[in-house]
PDB file of C-alpha atoms in Angstrom:
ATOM      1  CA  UNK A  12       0.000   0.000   0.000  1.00 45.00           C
ATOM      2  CA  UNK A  13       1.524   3.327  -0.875  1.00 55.00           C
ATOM      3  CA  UNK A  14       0.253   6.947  -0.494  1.00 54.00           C
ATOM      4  CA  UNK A  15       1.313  10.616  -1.787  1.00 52.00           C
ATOM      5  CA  UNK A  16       3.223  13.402   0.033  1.00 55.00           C
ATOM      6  CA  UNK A  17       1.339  15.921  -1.997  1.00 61.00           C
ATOM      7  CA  UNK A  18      -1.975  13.933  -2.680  1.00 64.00           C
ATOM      8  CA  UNK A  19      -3.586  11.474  -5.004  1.00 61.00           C
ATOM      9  CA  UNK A  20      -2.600  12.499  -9.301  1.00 63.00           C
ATOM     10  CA  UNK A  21      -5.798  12.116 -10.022  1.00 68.00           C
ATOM     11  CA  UNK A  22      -7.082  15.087  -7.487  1.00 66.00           C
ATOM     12  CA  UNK A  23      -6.208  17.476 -10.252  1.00 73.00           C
ATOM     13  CA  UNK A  24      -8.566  15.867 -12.478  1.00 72.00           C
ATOM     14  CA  UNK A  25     -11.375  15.394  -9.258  1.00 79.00           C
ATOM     15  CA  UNK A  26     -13.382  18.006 -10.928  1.00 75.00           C
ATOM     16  CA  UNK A  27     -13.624  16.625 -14.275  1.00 78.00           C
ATOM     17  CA  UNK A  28     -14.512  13.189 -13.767  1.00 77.00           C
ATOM     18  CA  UNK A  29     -18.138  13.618 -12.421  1.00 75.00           C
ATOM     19  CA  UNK A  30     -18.503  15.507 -15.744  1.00 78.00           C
ATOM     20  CA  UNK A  31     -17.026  12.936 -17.968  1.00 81.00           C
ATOM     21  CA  UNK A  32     -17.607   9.217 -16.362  1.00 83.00           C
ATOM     22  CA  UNK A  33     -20.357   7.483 -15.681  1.00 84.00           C
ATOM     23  CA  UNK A  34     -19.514   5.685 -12.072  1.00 83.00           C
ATOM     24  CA  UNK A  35     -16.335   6.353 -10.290  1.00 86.00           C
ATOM     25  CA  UNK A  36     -13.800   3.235  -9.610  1.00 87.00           C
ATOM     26  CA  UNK A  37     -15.346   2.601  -6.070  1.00 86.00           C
ATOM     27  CA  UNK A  38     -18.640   2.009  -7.596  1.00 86.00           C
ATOM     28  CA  UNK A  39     -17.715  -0.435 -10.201  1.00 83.00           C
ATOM     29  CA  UNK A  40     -17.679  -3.988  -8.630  1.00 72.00           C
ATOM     30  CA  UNK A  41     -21.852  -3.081  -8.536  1.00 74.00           C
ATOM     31  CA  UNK A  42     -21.977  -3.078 -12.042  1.00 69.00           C
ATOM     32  CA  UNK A  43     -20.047  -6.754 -12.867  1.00 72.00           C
ATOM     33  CA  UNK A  44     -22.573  -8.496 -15.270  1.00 68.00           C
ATOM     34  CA  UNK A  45     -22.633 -12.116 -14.970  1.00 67.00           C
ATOM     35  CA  UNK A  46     -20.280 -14.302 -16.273  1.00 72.00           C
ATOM     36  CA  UNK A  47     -23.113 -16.086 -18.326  1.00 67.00           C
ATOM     37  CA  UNK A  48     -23.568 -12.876 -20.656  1.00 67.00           C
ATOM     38  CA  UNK A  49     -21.659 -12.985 -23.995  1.00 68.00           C
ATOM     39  CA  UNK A  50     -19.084 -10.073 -24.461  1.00 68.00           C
ATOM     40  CA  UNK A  51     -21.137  -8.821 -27.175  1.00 66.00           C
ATOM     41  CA  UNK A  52     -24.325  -8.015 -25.154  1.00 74.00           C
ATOM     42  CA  UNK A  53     -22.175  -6.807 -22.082  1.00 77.00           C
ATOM     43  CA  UNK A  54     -22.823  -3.014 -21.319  1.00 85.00           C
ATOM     44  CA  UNK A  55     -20.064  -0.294 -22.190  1.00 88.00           C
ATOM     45  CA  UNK A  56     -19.341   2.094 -19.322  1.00 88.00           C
ATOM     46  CA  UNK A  57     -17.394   5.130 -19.216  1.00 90.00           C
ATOM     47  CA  UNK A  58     -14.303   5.716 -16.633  1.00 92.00           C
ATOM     48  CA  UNK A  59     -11.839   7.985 -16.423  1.00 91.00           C
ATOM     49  CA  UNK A  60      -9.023   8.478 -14.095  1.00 92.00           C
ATOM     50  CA  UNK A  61      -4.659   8.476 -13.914  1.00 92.00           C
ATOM     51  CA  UNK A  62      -2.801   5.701 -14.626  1.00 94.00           C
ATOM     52  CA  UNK A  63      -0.405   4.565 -12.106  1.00 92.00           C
ATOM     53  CA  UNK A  64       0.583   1.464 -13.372  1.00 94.00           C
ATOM     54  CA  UNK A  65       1.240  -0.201 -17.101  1.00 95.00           C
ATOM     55  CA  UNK A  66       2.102  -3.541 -17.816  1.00 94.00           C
ATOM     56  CA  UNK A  67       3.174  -5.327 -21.295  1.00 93.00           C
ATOM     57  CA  UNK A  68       2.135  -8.748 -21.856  1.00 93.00           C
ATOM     58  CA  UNK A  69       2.124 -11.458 -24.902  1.00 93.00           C
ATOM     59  CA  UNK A  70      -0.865 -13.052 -25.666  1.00 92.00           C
ATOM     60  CA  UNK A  71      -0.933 -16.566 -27.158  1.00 94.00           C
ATOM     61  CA  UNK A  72      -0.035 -15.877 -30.311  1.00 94.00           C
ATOM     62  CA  UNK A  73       2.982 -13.696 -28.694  1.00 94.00           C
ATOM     63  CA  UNK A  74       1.217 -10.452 -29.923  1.00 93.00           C
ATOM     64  CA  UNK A  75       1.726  -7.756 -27.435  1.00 92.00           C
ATOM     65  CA  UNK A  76      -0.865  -5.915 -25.352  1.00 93.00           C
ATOM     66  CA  UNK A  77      -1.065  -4.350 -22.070  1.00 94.00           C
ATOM     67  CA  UNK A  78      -2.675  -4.260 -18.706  1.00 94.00           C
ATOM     68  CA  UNK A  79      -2.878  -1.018 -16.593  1.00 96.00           C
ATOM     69  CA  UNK A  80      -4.106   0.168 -13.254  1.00 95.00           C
ATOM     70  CA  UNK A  81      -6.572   3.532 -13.166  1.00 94.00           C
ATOM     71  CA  UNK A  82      -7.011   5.343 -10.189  1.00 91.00           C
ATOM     72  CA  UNK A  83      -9.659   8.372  -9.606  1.00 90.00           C
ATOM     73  CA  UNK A  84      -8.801   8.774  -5.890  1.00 85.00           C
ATOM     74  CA  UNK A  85     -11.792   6.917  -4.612  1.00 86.00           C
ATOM     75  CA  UNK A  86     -11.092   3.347  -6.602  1.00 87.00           C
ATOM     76  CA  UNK A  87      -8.810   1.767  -8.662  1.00 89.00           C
ATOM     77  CA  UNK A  88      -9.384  -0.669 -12.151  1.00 92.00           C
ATOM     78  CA  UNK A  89      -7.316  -3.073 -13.882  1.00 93.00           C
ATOM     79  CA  UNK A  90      -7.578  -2.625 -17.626  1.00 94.00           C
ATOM     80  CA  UNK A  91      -6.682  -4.974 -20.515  1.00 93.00           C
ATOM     81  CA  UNK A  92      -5.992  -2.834 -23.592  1.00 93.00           C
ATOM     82  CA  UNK A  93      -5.822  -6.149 -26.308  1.00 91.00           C
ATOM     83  CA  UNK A  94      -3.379  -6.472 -29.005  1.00 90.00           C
ATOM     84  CA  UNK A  95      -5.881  -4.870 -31.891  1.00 88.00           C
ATOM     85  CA  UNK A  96      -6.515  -1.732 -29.825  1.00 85.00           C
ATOM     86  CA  UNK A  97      -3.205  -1.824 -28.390  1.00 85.00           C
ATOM     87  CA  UNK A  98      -1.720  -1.148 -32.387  1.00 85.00           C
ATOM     88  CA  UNK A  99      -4.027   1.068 -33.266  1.00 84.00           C
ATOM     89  CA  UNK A 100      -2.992   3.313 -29.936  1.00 80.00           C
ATOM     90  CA  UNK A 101      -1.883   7.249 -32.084  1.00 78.00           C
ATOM     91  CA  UNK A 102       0.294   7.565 -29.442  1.00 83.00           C
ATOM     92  CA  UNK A 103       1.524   5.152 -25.899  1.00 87.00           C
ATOM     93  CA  UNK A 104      -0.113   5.080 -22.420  1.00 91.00           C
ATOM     94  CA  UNK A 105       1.934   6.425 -19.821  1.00 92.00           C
ATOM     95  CA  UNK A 106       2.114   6.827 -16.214  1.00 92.00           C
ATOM     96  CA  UNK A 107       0.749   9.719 -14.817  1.00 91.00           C
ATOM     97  CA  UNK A 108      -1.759  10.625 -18.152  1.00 91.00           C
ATOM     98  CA  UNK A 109      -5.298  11.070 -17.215  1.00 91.00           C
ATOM     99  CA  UNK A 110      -7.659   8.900 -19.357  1.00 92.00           C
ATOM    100  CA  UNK A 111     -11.278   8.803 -20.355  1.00 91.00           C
ATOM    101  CA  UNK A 112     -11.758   4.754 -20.894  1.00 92.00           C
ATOM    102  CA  UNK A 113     -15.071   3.096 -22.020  1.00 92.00           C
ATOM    103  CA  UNK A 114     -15.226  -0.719 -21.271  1.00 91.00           C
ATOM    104  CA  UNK A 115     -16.657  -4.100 -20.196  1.00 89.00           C
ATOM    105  CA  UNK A 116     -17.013  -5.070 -16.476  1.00 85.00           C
ATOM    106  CA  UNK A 117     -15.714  -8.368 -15.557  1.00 83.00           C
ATOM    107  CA  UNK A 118     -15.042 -10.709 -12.996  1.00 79.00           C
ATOM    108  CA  UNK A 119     -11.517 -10.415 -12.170  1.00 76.00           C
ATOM    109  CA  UNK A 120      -9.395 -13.085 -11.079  1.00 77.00           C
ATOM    110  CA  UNK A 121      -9.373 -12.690  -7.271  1.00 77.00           C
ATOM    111  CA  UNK A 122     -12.360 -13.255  -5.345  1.00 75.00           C
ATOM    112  CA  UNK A 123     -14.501  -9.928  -5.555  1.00 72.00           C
ATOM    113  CA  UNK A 124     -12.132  -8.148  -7.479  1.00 76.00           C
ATOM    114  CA  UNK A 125     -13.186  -6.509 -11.117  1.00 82.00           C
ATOM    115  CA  UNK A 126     -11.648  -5.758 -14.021  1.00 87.00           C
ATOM    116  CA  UNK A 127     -12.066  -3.919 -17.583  1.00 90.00           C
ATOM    117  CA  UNK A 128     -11.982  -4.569 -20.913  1.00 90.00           C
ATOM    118  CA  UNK A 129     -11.121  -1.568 -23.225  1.00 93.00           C
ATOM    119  CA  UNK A 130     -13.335  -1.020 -25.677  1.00 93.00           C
ATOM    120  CA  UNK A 131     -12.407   2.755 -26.430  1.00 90.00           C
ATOM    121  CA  UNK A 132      -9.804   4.705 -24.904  1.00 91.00           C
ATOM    122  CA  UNK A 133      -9.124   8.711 -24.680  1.00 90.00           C
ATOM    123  CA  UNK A 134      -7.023  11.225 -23.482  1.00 88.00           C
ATOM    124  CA  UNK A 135      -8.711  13.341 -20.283  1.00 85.00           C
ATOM    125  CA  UNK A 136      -7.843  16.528 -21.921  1.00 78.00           C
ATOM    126  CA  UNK A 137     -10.117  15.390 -25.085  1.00 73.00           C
ATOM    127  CA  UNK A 138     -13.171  14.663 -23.011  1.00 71.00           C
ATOM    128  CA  UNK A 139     -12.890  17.940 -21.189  1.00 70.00           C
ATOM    129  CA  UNK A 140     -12.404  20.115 -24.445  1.00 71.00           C
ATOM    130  CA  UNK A 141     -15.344  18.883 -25.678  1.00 71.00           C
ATOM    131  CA  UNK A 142     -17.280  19.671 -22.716  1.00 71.00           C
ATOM    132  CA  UNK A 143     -16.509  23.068 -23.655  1.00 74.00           C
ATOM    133  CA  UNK A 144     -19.206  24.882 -25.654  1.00 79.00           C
ATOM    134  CA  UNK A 145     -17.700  28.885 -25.641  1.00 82.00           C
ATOM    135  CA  UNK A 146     -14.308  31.154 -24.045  1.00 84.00           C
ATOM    136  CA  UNK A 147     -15.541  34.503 -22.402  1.00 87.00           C
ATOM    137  CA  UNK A 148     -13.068  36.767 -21.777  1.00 85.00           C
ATOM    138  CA  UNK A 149     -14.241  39.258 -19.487  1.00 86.00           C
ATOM    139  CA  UNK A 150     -12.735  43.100 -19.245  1.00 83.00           C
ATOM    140  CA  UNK A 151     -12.545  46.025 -17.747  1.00 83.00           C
ATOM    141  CA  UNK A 152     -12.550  49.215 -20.812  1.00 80.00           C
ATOM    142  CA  UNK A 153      -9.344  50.874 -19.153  1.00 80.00           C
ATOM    143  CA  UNK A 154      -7.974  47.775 -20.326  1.00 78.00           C
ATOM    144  CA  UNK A 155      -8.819  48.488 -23.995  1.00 74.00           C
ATOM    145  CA  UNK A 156      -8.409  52.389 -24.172  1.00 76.00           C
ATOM    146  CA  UNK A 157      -4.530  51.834 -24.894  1.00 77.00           C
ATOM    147  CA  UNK A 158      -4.890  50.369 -28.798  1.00 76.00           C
ATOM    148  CA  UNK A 159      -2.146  48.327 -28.048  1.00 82.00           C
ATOM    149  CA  UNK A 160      -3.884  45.865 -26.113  1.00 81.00           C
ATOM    150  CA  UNK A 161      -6.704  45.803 -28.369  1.00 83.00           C
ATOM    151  CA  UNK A 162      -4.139  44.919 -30.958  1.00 87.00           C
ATOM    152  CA  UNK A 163      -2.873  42.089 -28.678  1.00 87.00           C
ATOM    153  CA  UNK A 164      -6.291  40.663 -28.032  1.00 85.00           C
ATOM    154  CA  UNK A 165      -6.982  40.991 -32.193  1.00 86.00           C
ATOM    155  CA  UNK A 166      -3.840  39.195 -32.446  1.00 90.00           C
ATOM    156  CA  UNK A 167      -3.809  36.280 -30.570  1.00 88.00           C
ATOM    157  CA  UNK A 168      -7.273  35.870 -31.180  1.00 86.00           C
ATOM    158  CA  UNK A 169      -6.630  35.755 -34.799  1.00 89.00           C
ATOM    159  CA  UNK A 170      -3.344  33.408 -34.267  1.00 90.00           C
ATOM    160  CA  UNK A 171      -5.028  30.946 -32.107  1.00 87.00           C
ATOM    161  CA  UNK A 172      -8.778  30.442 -33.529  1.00 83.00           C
ATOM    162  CA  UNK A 173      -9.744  27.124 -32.269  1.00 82.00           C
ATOM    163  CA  UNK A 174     -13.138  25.499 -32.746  1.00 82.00           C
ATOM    164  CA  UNK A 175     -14.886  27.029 -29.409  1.00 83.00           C
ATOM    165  CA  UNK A 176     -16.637  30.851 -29.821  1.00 85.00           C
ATOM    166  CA  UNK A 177     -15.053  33.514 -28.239  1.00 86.00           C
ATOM    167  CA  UNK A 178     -16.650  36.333 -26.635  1.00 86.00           C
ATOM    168  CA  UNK A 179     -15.110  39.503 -25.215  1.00 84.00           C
ATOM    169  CA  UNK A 180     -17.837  40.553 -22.499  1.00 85.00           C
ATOM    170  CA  UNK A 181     -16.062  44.747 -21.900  1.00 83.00           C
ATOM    171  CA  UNK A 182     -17.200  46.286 -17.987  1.00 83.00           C
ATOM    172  CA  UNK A 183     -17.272  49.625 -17.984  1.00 78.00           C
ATOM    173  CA  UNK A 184     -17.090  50.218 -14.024  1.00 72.00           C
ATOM    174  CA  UNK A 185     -17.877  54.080 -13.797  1.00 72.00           C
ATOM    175  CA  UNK A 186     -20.652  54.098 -15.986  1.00 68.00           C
ATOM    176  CA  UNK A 187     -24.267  53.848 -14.517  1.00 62.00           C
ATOM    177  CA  UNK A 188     -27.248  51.895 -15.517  1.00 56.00           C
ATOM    178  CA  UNK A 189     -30.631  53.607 -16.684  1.00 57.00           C
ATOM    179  CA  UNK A 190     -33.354  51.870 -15.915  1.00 51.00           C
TER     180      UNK A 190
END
């Protein structure tokens, strides 16, 4: 058993993963399915956390694919990434990278324990951008009475467009309201 000087990885994610998972890794050995079920008819839930552990393995046929331990700060999950998915990974798992996994529940090896089975696998930082639906930057007008500012805001604006609106909401704090 091991713990963190400076708290759990995953607690910088904490805020996220209500937003982006469906249970958290405590709540998962509720939602095994029994063994009976074929894989194809098993449900697909979403989980997301940091891994803290990755394993490579060989499978029968001496293919490679891995195994790897996800931790939200309230459970962990052993996942099996098979050798299919495991090739068609754009870039590797690592350590410390916060992940948005949907899988299979199963029975794991050890009495009570669970495991998953990937059946789709994301980076954190993917699942949060595209919780995001606009950018508001907000003002105050002294800021854009010097025209070089407003020329900086133009600027990057214009050098970093991105998919996600941007609004410029301008406060002008001396000014009354009529009513």
């Amino acid at each position: 058993v091991g713990f963190y000087m400076t708290g759990h990885p995953s607690d910088i994610y904490k805020d996220d993963f209500p937003h982006i998972r469906e249970f958290s890794l405590a709540e998962i050995a509720k939602h095994v399915e029994p063994e009976n079920i074929p894989d194809f008819k098993r449900k697909v839930i979403k989980v997301a956390g940091v891994v803290t552990a990755i394993y490579e393995k060989l499978n029968k046929e001496n293919l490679p694919y891995i195994v790897f331990k996800l931790e939200d700060g309230e459970g962990e999950l052993e996942l099996t990434l098979f050798h299919k998915q495991f090739q068609a990974l754009s870039s590797p798992i690592k350590t410390g990278q916060a992940l948005c996994v949907d899988c299979k529940i199963k029975k794991g090896i050890e009495e009570g324990s669970v495991r998953g089975v990937v059946q789709a696998i994301y980076p954190l930082a993917q699942k949060r951008m595209e919780r995001i639906k606009k950018v508001t930057l907000y003002l105050k007008e002294n800021i854009l009475t010097e025209i070089e500012n407003t020329e900086k805001i133009k600027k990057l604006a214009l050098t970093y467009k991105g998919k996600i609106p941007l609004f410029i909401n301008v406060t002008f704090p001396n000014e009354k309201l009529c009513a």
